[in-house]
Amino acid sequence: MMPCGLLKNHEFRFGNALSFSFDIKHAESGSLARVGTINTPHGPIQTPAFIPVGTKATVKSVLPEAMKDLGSQALLSNAYHLYLQPGSDVLDEAGGLAKFMNWPGPTFTDSGGFQVLSLGVGFKKVLAMDAQTFRRDDVIAGNKDRLAHVDDEGVTFKSHLDGSMHRFTPEVSMQVQHQIGADIMFAFDECTTLHNTRPYQELAMDRTYAWAIRCLDEHKRLTEERIGKPYQALFGVIQGAQYEDLRKKAATDLGSLESSGQSFDGFGIGGALDKGQLGTIVSWVNEVLPEDKPRHLLGIGAPEDLFVGVENGCDTFDCVLASRIARTSAVYTMEGRFNLSNSRFKRDFKPIDSQCDCYTCTHYTRAYMHHVFRGKEIISATLATIHNERFIVRLVDQMRQALIDGNFADMKADFLGRYTHRSGQSRD
Ligand SMILES: [Zn+2]
């Protein structure tokens, strides 16, 4: 465990002297994969790394201490949710996100672009990962009103909490994220889906570029204004959906962009990602982006996708899937995914995964988990989330070690050979 010693050493009294850097320690020959360290004012992140999501400044049902114990190096929260509740000014007063939620390590915030658009437009919370379905620019989930309107200046949206009207612009997103105080922030982008038409993808990409310049300018202004605060790194977000020319143009333009003497500290690969083409799309982008800056693959966290992301040069990942499916009794194991509420586990006194070193697997049985899920006991969410987050965090840690040891291909073949065996249900 890397406990709260980390807290004592740094104790939230950082100046701008402790800033942000990325060191590559090993680059794989024959692929884009690399091993490195992202240094932030709240501590280092050894990469590749999976970053669990605590959307509203909490990983649902799990204490921060337990997240640290299970190996999480950092957490990612969401600017949109924290802006609406409790308000980013509250986090500023509290001393920033990490201190507010008692998390003794680095934090990320998503810019709010995806949430404003996905919640506002009424999409399901999961972006479709299939380009073969219909394409319309005004698609709205069934029975929902359009709650967000995009223009060249920003997005006007209705709160999903109380229906109040709000407006996010690149400047507002930067102000909100500076108040929240995460170590790594993302530029405000227009997040499209695979359903949008090609002309709309082009329009959204041009808009995202114009917004990137405004984010850099406002970020520079706020960094200077908020002197004495720990440096917050800003990542640009690469859009372009499934189109090679658009993805490469976005990576070229944002990779070399400098405004107000400020360039991006790293990059997020965002927007619609066609699962069947994930590796191809990510490699288009990562072949173009500056090698010496970290790359975060937004919203990707299924085991088989993490291998694709790592071997194509992504350094960090986040996804709500591990905790969201845990609350529905679905767990990852080396043999695939299954549901603990299934009656076949009623008298199964083995751990969820006999090879897992997590708190849940070392203390509880499948039969107990089955019982607490059937009884709708709150502890079911806690224990299943601890297992799933540990499974994914450890898997990416193992990929990092395999890259160092030079046996990534073998480790991947071994894992995927077993993981899909029996279950066949490894995808979402
Ligand atoms: Zn476990």
Short mmCIF file of C-alpha atoms and ligand atoms in Angstrom, two decimals:
data_model
loop_
_atom_site.label_atom_id
_atom_site.label_comp_id
_atom_site.label_asym_id
_atom_site.label_seq_id
_atom_site.Cartn_x
_atom_site.Cartn_y
_atom_site.Cartn_z
CA MET A 1 0.00 0.00 0.00
CA MET A 2 1.19 3.54 -0.73
CA PRO A 3 -0.65 5.11 1.98
CA CYS A 4 -1.21 8.27 3.33
CA GLY A 5 2.58 8.72 3.63
CA LEU A 6 2.19 10.29 0.26
CA LEU A 7 -0.10 12.79 1.87
CA LYS A 8 2.39 13.64 4.56
CA ASN A 9 5.24 14.18 2.15
CA HIS A 10 3.35 16.51 -0.08
CA GLU A 11 0.54 17.71 2.14
CA PHE A 12 -1.08 19.86 -0.51
CA ARG A 13 1.47 22.61 -0.19
CA PHE A 14 2.81 22.60 -3.67
CA GLY A 15 4.05 25.61 -5.54
CA ASN A 16 4.48 25.93 -9.25
CA ALA A 17 8.00 24.58 -8.78
CA LEU A 18 6.47 21.14 -8.53
CA SER A 19 4.99 20.90 -11.93
CA PHE A 20 4.28 18.35 -14.55
CA SER A 21 6.55 16.10 -16.57
CA PHE A 22 6.58 12.82 -18.47
CA ASP A 23 9.58 10.51 -18.67
CA ILE A 24 9.64 7.58 -21.07
CA LYS A 25 11.67 4.75 -19.57
CA HIS A 26 11.21 2.12 -22.24
CA ALA A 27 9.88 2.15 -25.79
CA GLU A 28 8.88 -1.14 -27.38
CA SER A 29 10.50 -1.84 -30.73
CA GLY A 30 8.05 -2.85 -33.42
CA SER A 31 5.06 -1.19 -31.77
CA LEU A 32 4.03 2.16 -30.35
CA ALA A 33 3.92 0.85 -26.77
CA ARG A 34 5.98 2.55 -24.09
CA VAL A 35 6.58 2.59 -20.34
CA GLY A 36 6.96 5.85 -18.49
CA THR A 37 6.23 8.04 -15.50
CA ILE A 38 3.86 11.01 -15.41
CA ASN A 39 4.98 13.31 -12.59
CA THR A 40 2.28 15.52 -11.08
CA PRO A 41 2.24 17.81 -8.04
CA HIS A 42 0.28 15.11 -6.18
CA GLY A 43 2.72 12.32 -7.05
CA PRO A 44 3.82 10.09 -9.93
CA ILE A 45 1.81 7.76 -12.16
CA GLN A 46 3.68 4.77 -13.59
CA THR A 47 2.40 4.16 -17.12
CA PRO A 48 0.67 2.43 -18.79
CA ALA A 49 -1.94 2.85 -16.05
CA PHE A 50 -5.67 2.44 -15.64
CA ILE A 51 -7.28 5.39 -13.87
CA PRO A 52 -10.51 4.43 -12.05
CA VAL A 53 -13.39 6.86 -12.32
CA GLY A 54 -14.93 8.67 -9.37
CA THR A 55 -17.34 10.81 -11.38
CA LYS A 56 -18.68 12.90 -8.49
CA ALA A 57 -15.50 12.85 -6.37
CA THR A 58 -16.18 9.31 -5.17
CA VAL A 59 -15.73 5.86 -6.64
CA LYS A 60 -19.25 4.72 -5.85
CA SER A 61 -19.39 2.58 -2.68
CA VAL A 62 -15.60 2.34 -2.16
CA LEU A 63 -13.42 4.30 0.29
CA PRO A 64 -10.39 6.14 -1.11
CA GLU A 65 -8.18 4.05 1.20
CA ALA A 66 -9.50 0.89 -0.45
CA MET A 67 -8.83 2.38 -3.91
CA LYS A 68 -5.25 3.05 -2.84
CA ASP A 69 -4.93 -0.48 -1.40
CA LEU A 70 -6.11 -2.03 -4.65
CA GLY A 71 -3.35 -0.23 -6.54
CA SER A 72 -5.10 2.75 -8.06
CA GLN A 73 -2.48 5.41 -8.80
CA ALA A 74 -4.90 8.23 -9.65
CA LEU A 75 -8.63 8.91 -9.96
CA LEU A 76 -10.64 10.71 -12.64
CA SER A 77 -13.65 12.88 -11.81
CA ASN A 78 -15.97 14.86 -13.97
CA ALA A 79 -16.08 18.64 -14.29
CA TYR A 80 -19.70 18.68 -15.49
CA HIS A 81 -21.04 16.79 -12.50
CA LEU A 82 -18.93 18.67 -9.94
CA TYR A 83 -19.86 22.02 -11.50
CA LEU A 84 -23.56 21.20 -11.07
CA GLN A 85 -23.09 19.70 -7.62
CA PRO A 86 -21.65 20.84 -5.23
CA GLY A 87 -20.23 23.63 -7.46
CA SER A 88 -16.60 23.99 -8.49
CA ASP A 89 -16.21 26.98 -6.12
CA VAL A 90 -16.84 24.61 -3.20
CA LEU A 91 -13.96 22.37 -4.31
CA ASP A 92 -11.73 25.43 -4.69
CA GLU A 93 -12.51 26.49 -1.13
CA ALA A 94 -11.89 22.95 0.09
CA GLY A 95 -8.37 23.02 -1.34
CA GLY A 96 -9.03 21.13 -4.56
CA LEU A 97 -10.45 17.79 -5.63
CA ALA A 98 -7.85 15.49 -4.02
CA LYS A 99 -8.08 17.10 -0.62
CA PHE A 100 -11.87 17.42 -0.84
CA MET A 101 -12.35 13.68 -1.38
CA ASN A 102 -9.45 12.58 0.83
CA TRP A 103 -7.56 11.03 -2.08
CA PRO A 104 -3.80 11.04 -1.43
CA GLY A 105 -2.67 11.08 -5.04
CA PRO A 106 -3.02 12.53 -8.53
CA THR A 107 -6.42 13.38 -10.03
CA PHE A 108 -7.81 14.00 -13.52
CA THR A 109 -10.96 15.85 -14.58
CA ASP A 110 -12.81 15.26 -17.80
CA SER A 111 -13.72 18.62 -19.36
CA GLY A 112 -17.47 18.17 -19.36
CA GLY A 113 -17.71 18.20 -23.16
CA PHE A 114 -18.78 14.59 -23.40
CA GLN A 115 -21.25 14.83 -20.52
CA VAL A 116 -22.79 18.12 -21.62
CA LEU A 117 -23.42 16.64 -25.02
CA SER A 118 -24.25 13.06 -24.10
CA LEU A 119 -26.49 13.85 -21.15
CA GLY A 120 -27.79 16.99 -22.79
CA VAL A 121 -28.61 15.41 -26.11
CA GLY A 122 -30.06 12.44 -24.29
CA PHE A 123 -27.75 9.72 -25.49
CA LYS A 124 -27.26 6.76 -23.29
CA LYS A 125 -24.23 7.16 -21.05
CA VAL A 126 -22.26 4.84 -23.28
CA LEU A 127 -21.15 6.00 -26.71
CA ALA A 128 -22.04 3.50 -29.37
CA MET A 129 -18.94 1.72 -30.64
CA ASP A 130 -20.37 0.56 -33.94
CA ALA A 131 -20.19 2.69 -37.08
CA GLN A 132 -22.54 0.49 -39.04
CA THR A 133 -25.75 1.83 -37.57
CA PHE A 134 -27.70 4.83 -38.86
CA ARG A 135 -26.20 8.29 -39.18
CA ARG A 136 -28.03 11.45 -38.35
CA ASP A 137 -26.84 14.63 -36.71
CA ASP A 138 -29.95 15.18 -34.65
CA VAL A 139 -30.27 11.73 -33.13
CA ILE A 140 -31.92 11.77 -29.72
CA ALA A 141 -32.44 8.83 -27.41
CA GLY A 142 -36.04 7.67 -27.30
CA ASN A 143 -38.55 9.85 -25.46
CA LYS A 144 -35.99 12.46 -24.47
CA ASP A 145 -35.92 16.13 -25.33
CA ARG A 146 -32.81 17.72 -26.71
CA LEU A 147 -31.23 19.37 -23.71
CA ALA A 148 -28.05 20.76 -25.26
CA HIS A 149 -27.43 23.15 -28.14
CA VAL A 150 -23.98 23.68 -29.61
CA ASP A 151 -22.84 26.86 -31.35
CA ASP A 152 -19.43 28.18 -32.27
CA GLU A 153 -19.02 29.87 -28.90
CA GLY A 154 -20.01 27.00 -26.62
CA VAL A 155 -22.81 24.74 -25.45
CA THR A 156 -26.05 25.72 -23.72
CA PHE A 157 -27.56 22.87 -21.77
CA LYS A 158 -30.21 21.97 -19.26
CA SER A 159 -29.04 20.37 -16.00
CA HIS A 160 -30.00 16.70 -15.79
CA LEU A 161 -30.47 17.29 -12.04
CA ASP A 162 -32.98 20.13 -11.84
CA GLY A 163 -33.63 21.36 -15.37
CA SER A 164 -31.81 24.69 -14.80
CA MET A 165 -30.10 26.23 -17.84
CA HIS A 166 -26.31 26.55 -18.04
CA ARG A 167 -23.70 27.48 -20.59
CA PHE A 168 -20.24 25.94 -21.01
CA THR A 169 -17.68 27.68 -23.17
CA PRO A 170 -13.98 26.78 -23.41
CA GLU A 171 -13.29 29.60 -20.93
CA VAL A 172 -15.94 28.39 -18.47
CA SER A 173 -14.64 24.81 -18.68
CA MET A 174 -11.11 26.03 -17.87
CA GLN A 175 -12.38 28.16 -14.98
CA VAL A 176 -14.38 25.24 -13.59
CA GLN A 177 -11.47 22.81 -13.96
CA HIS A 178 -9.00 25.22 -12.37
CA GLN A 179 -11.35 25.59 -9.40
CA ILE A 180 -11.72 21.82 -9.12
CA GLY A 181 -7.92 21.65 -9.11
CA ALA A 182 -7.12 18.26 -10.68
CA ASP A 183 -3.52 17.60 -11.76
CA ILE A 184 -4.59 16.76 -15.31
CA MET A 185 -7.44 18.52 -17.10
CA PHE A 186 -8.84 18.13 -20.58
CA ALA A 187 -9.61 20.86 -23.10
CA PHE A 188 -13.28 21.48 -23.85
CA ASP A 189 -14.19 19.74 -27.07
CA GLU A 190 -17.28 18.96 -29.07
CA CYS A 191 -17.72 15.23 -28.67
CA THR A 192 -19.44 13.66 -31.68
CA THR A 193 -20.75 10.14 -32.07
CA LEU A 194 -20.46 7.56 -34.84
CA HIS A 195 -23.98 8.55 -35.83
CA ASN A 196 -22.95 12.00 -37.00
CA THR A 197 -22.39 12.60 -40.70
CA ARG A 198 -18.94 13.24 -42.17
CA PRO A 199 -19.67 16.96 -42.80
CA TYR A 200 -20.74 17.32 -39.18
CA GLN A 201 -17.55 15.55 -37.97
CA GLU A 202 -15.53 18.12 -39.95
CA LEU A 203 -17.47 21.01 -38.46
CA ALA A 204 -17.07 19.65 -34.93
CA MET A 205 -13.35 19.14 -35.46
CA ASP A 206 -12.85 22.73 -36.64
CA ARG A 207 -14.82 23.89 -33.62
CA THR A 208 -12.74 21.72 -31.28
CA TYR A 209 -9.56 23.27 -32.75
CA ALA A 210 -10.86 26.82 -32.24
CA TRP A 211 -11.90 25.88 -28.69
CA ALA A 212 -8.45 24.34 -28.04
CA ILE A 213 -6.82 27.74 -28.70
CA ARG A 214 -9.29 29.42 -26.34
CA CYS A 215 -8.64 26.73 -23.69
CA LEU A 216 -4.87 27.28 -23.90
CA ASP A 217 -5.29 31.06 -23.62
CA GLU A 218 -7.62 30.82 -20.64
CA HIS A 219 -5.49 28.11 -19.01
CA LYS A 220 -2.43 30.37 -19.30
CA ARG A 221 -4.33 33.31 -17.81
CA LEU A 222 -5.69 31.26 -14.91
CA THR A 223 -2.32 29.63 -14.18
CA GLU A 224 -0.78 33.10 -13.83
CA GLU A 225 -3.72 34.45 -11.84
CA ARG A 226 -3.85 31.53 -9.41
CA ILE A 227 -0.22 31.83 -8.41
CA GLY A 228 0.86 29.51 -5.60
CA LYS A 229 -1.50 26.73 -6.66
CA PRO A 230 -0.05 23.42 -7.88
CA TYR A 231 0.41 23.38 -11.66
CA GLN A 232 -2.47 21.79 -13.52
CA ALA A 233 -1.58 20.12 -16.81
CA LEU A 234 -3.89 20.57 -19.79
CA PHE A 235 -4.44 17.82 -22.37
CA GLY A 236 -5.87 18.58 -25.83
CA VAL A 237 -8.55 16.21 -27.11
CA ILE A 238 -8.19 14.53 -30.50
CA GLN A 239 -11.47 14.04 -32.33
CA GLY A 240 -12.16 12.87 -35.89
CA ALA A 241 -14.32 9.77 -35.34
CA GLN A 242 -13.45 6.88 -37.67
CA TYR A 243 -11.91 9.00 -40.44
CA GLU A 244 -8.17 8.63 -40.99
CA ASP A 245 -7.65 12.06 -42.54
CA LEU A 246 -9.61 13.81 -39.78
CA ARG A 247 -7.87 11.95 -36.94
CA LYS A 248 -4.42 12.67 -38.42
CA LYS A 249 -5.27 16.31 -39.05
CA ALA A 250 -6.52 16.73 -35.49
CA ALA A 251 -3.37 15.08 -34.10
CA THR A 252 -1.11 17.22 -36.34
CA ASP A 253 -2.91 20.48 -35.56
CA LEU A 254 -3.31 20.01 -31.80
CA GLY A 255 0.08 18.30 -31.43
CA SER A 256 1.88 21.39 -32.72
CA LEU A 257 -0.53 24.03 -31.42
CA GLU A 258 0.92 26.82 -29.33
CA SER A 259 -1.03 29.80 -28.09
CA SER A 260 -0.07 32.44 -25.54
CA GLY A 261 3.28 30.64 -25.39
CA GLN A 262 1.50 27.55 -24.07
CA SER A 263 1.17 24.14 -25.72
CA PHE A 264 -0.71 21.09 -24.49
CA ASP A 265 0.99 19.00 -21.80
CA GLY A 266 -0.51 15.79 -23.18
CA PHE A 267 -3.43 14.55 -25.23
CA GLY A 268 -6.71 12.73 -24.85
CA ILE A 269 -7.99 10.52 -27.65
CA GLY A 270 -11.70 11.05 -27.55
CA GLY A 271 -14.99 10.94 -29.31
CA ALA A 272 -16.49 8.12 -31.19
CA LEU A 273 -14.24 5.07 -31.35
CA ASP A 274 -15.37 2.22 -33.55
CA LYS A 275 -14.45 -0.86 -31.51
CA GLY A 276 -13.58 -2.91 -34.56
CA GLN A 277 -11.09 -0.21 -35.61
CA LEU A 278 -9.86 0.88 -32.22
CA GLY A 279 -6.20 -0.07 -32.77
CA THR A 280 -6.14 1.46 -36.24
CA ILE A 281 -7.65 4.74 -35.10
CA VAL A 282 -5.38 5.02 -32.08
CA SER A 283 -2.28 4.26 -34.15
CA TRP A 284 -3.20 6.95 -36.73
CA VAL A 285 -3.24 9.47 -33.91
CA ASN A 286 -0.26 8.26 -31.88
CA GLU A 287 2.02 8.04 -34.94
CA VAL A 288 1.47 11.79 -35.36
CA LEU A 289 1.31 13.14 -31.78
CA PRO A 290 4.55 14.32 -30.14
CA GLU A 291 6.27 11.23 -28.66
CA ASP A 292 7.38 12.96 -25.50
CA LYS A 293 3.89 13.80 -24.20
CA PRO A 294 1.46 11.43 -22.49
CA ARG A 295 -1.65 10.14 -24.27
CA HIS A 296 -4.88 9.22 -22.51
CA LEU A 297 -7.51 7.04 -24.16
CA LEU A 298 -10.81 8.45 -22.92
CA GLY A 299 -13.53 6.09 -21.73
CA ILE A 300 -11.85 2.81 -22.72
CA GLY A 301 -11.54 0.04 -20.12
CA ALA A 302 -12.69 -3.39 -21.35
CA PRO A 303 -9.76 -5.82 -20.95
CA GLU A 304 -9.33 -6.60 -24.66
CA ASP A 305 -9.48 -2.89 -25.55
CA LEU A 306 -6.78 -2.04 -23.00
CA PHE A 307 -4.32 -4.36 -24.76
CA VAL A 308 -5.10 -2.60 -28.05
CA GLY A 309 -4.63 0.82 -26.44
CA VAL A 310 -1.32 -0.08 -24.80
CA GLU A 311 0.23 -1.68 -27.88
CA ASN A 312 -0.79 1.34 -29.93
CA GLY A 313 0.92 3.86 -27.67
CA CYS A 314 -1.62 5.02 -25.08
CA ASP A 315 -0.28 5.70 -21.60
CA THR A 316 -3.40 6.07 -19.45
CA PHE A 317 -7.02 4.92 -19.61
CA ASP A 318 -10.23 5.58 -17.73
CA CYS A 319 -13.61 3.89 -17.79
CA VAL A 320 -16.65 3.64 -15.54
CA LEU A 321 -17.35 0.12 -16.72
CA ALA A 322 -15.48 -1.74 -13.95
CA SER A 323 -17.52 -0.11 -11.18
CA ARG A 324 -20.79 0.22 -13.10
CA ILE A 325 -21.02 -3.46 -14.02
CA ALA A 326 -19.89 -4.45 -10.50
CA ARG A 327 -23.06 -2.88 -9.08
CA THR A 328 -25.10 -5.17 -11.33
CA SER A 329 -23.20 -8.24 -10.01
CA ALA A 330 -21.02 -8.64 -13.13
CA VAL A 331 -17.38 -9.44 -12.37
CA TYR A 332 -14.24 -9.92 -14.42
CA THR A 333 -12.22 -13.08 -13.92
CA MET A 334 -9.32 -14.68 -15.75
CA GLU A 335 -11.88 -16.94 -17.41
CA GLY A 336 -14.14 -14.12 -18.57
CA ARG A 337 -17.08 -12.19 -17.17
CA PHE A 338 -20.02 -13.59 -15.24
CA ASN A 339 -22.88 -12.50 -12.98
CA LEU A 340 -22.71 -13.37 -9.28
CA SER A 341 -26.48 -13.21 -8.90
CA ASN A 342 -26.74 -16.35 -11.04
CA SER A 343 -28.15 -19.21 -8.94
CA ARG A 344 -25.22 -21.50 -9.79
CA PHE A 345 -23.17 -19.55 -7.23
CA LYS A 346 -25.48 -20.17 -4.27
CA ARG A 347 -23.25 -22.88 -2.82
CA ASP A 348 -19.99 -21.95 -4.54
CA PHE A 349 -17.50 -21.36 -1.74
CA LYS A 350 -14.57 -20.42 -3.95
CA PRO A 351 -13.42 -16.79 -4.31
CA ILE A 352 -14.69 -14.80 -7.31
CA ASP A 353 -11.35 -15.41 -9.00
CA SER A 354 -8.93 -17.87 -7.38
CA GLN A 355 -5.96 -16.02 -8.90
CA CYS A 356 -7.05 -12.59 -7.63
CA ASP A 357 -5.22 -10.90 -4.75
CA CYS A 358 -7.92 -8.33 -3.98
CA TYR A 359 -9.52 -7.80 -0.57
CA THR A 360 -12.79 -9.33 -1.73
CA CYS A 361 -11.26 -12.50 -3.17
CA THR A 362 -9.03 -13.04 -0.13
CA HIS A 363 -11.94 -12.68 2.35
CA TYR A 364 -15.23 -13.66 0.66
CA THR A 365 -16.75 -16.44 -1.42
CA ARG A 366 -18.94 -16.44 -4.50
CA ALA A 367 -21.71 -17.84 -2.31
CA TYR A 368 -21.51 -14.83 0.02
CA MET A 369 -21.41 -12.44 -2.94
CA HIS A 370 -24.42 -14.23 -4.44
CA HIS A 371 -26.24 -13.85 -1.14
CA VAL A 372 -25.57 -10.11 -0.73
CA PHE A 373 -26.50 -9.37 -4.33
CA ARG A 374 -29.73 -11.35 -4.04
CA GLY A 375 -30.48 -9.56 -0.77
CA LYS A 376 -29.65 -6.16 -2.32
CA GLU A 377 -27.19 -5.50 0.49
CA ILE A 378 -25.09 -2.35 0.05
CA ILE A 379 -21.88 -4.28 0.69
CA SER A 380 -22.40 -6.16 -2.59
CA ALA A 381 -21.49 -3.02 -4.57
CA THR A 382 -18.44 -2.32 -2.41
CA LEU A 383 -16.98 -5.81 -2.61
CA ALA A 384 -17.68 -6.34 -6.31
CA THR A 385 -16.29 -2.90 -7.21
CA ILE A 386 -13.09 -3.57 -5.26
CA HIS A 387 -12.62 -6.80 -7.20
CA ASN A 388 -13.34 -5.34 -10.64
CA GLU A 389 -11.21 -2.23 -10.16
CA ARG A 390 -8.33 -4.38 -8.85
CA PHE A 391 -8.70 -6.71 -11.82
CA ILE A 392 -8.38 -3.89 -14.37
CA VAL A 393 -5.73 -1.89 -12.49
CA ARG A 394 -3.62 -5.06 -12.08
CA LEU A 395 -4.12 -6.08 -15.71
CA VAL A 396 -2.63 -2.80 -16.96
CA ASP A 397 0.13 -3.03 -14.32
CA GLN A 398 0.93 -6.49 -15.70
CA MET A 399 1.05 -5.07 -19.23
CA ARG A 400 3.55 -2.46 -18.00
CA GLN A 401 5.71 -5.16 -16.42
CA ALA A 402 5.46 -7.33 -19.54
CA LEU A 403 6.71 -4.41 -21.65
CA ILE A 404 9.67 -4.00 -19.29
CA ASP A 405 10.35 -7.74 -19.38
CA GLY A 406 9.98 -7.92 -23.16
CA ASN A 407 7.14 -10.46 -23.18
CA PHE A 408 4.06 -8.33 -23.88
CA ALA A 409 2.94 -10.44 -26.88
CA ASP A 410 3.07 -13.66 -24.83
CA MET A 411 1.27 -12.08 -21.90
CA LYS A 412 -1.46 -10.76 -24.21
CA ALA A 413 -1.92 -14.12 -25.97
CA ASP A 414 -2.04 -15.93 -22.63
CA PHE A 415 -4.60 -13.55 -21.15
CA LEU A 416 -6.91 -13.32 -24.15
CA GLY A 417 -6.69 -17.08 -24.71
CA ARG A 418 -8.04 -17.70 -21.23
CA TYR A 419 -10.24 -14.63 -20.84
CA THR A 420 -12.61 -15.40 -23.68
CA HIS A 421 -12.58 -19.11 -22.88
CA ARG A 422 -15.92 -20.36 -21.43
CA SER A 423 -17.50 -16.97 -21.16
CA GLY A 424 -17.46 -15.54 -24.64
CA GLN A 425 -18.97 -12.49 -23.08
CA SER A 426 -16.05 -10.15 -22.75
CA ARG A 427 -17.53 -7.20 -24.60
CA ASP A 428 -19.98 -4.52 -23.70
ZN ZN B 1 -10.66 -10.16 -6.55
#
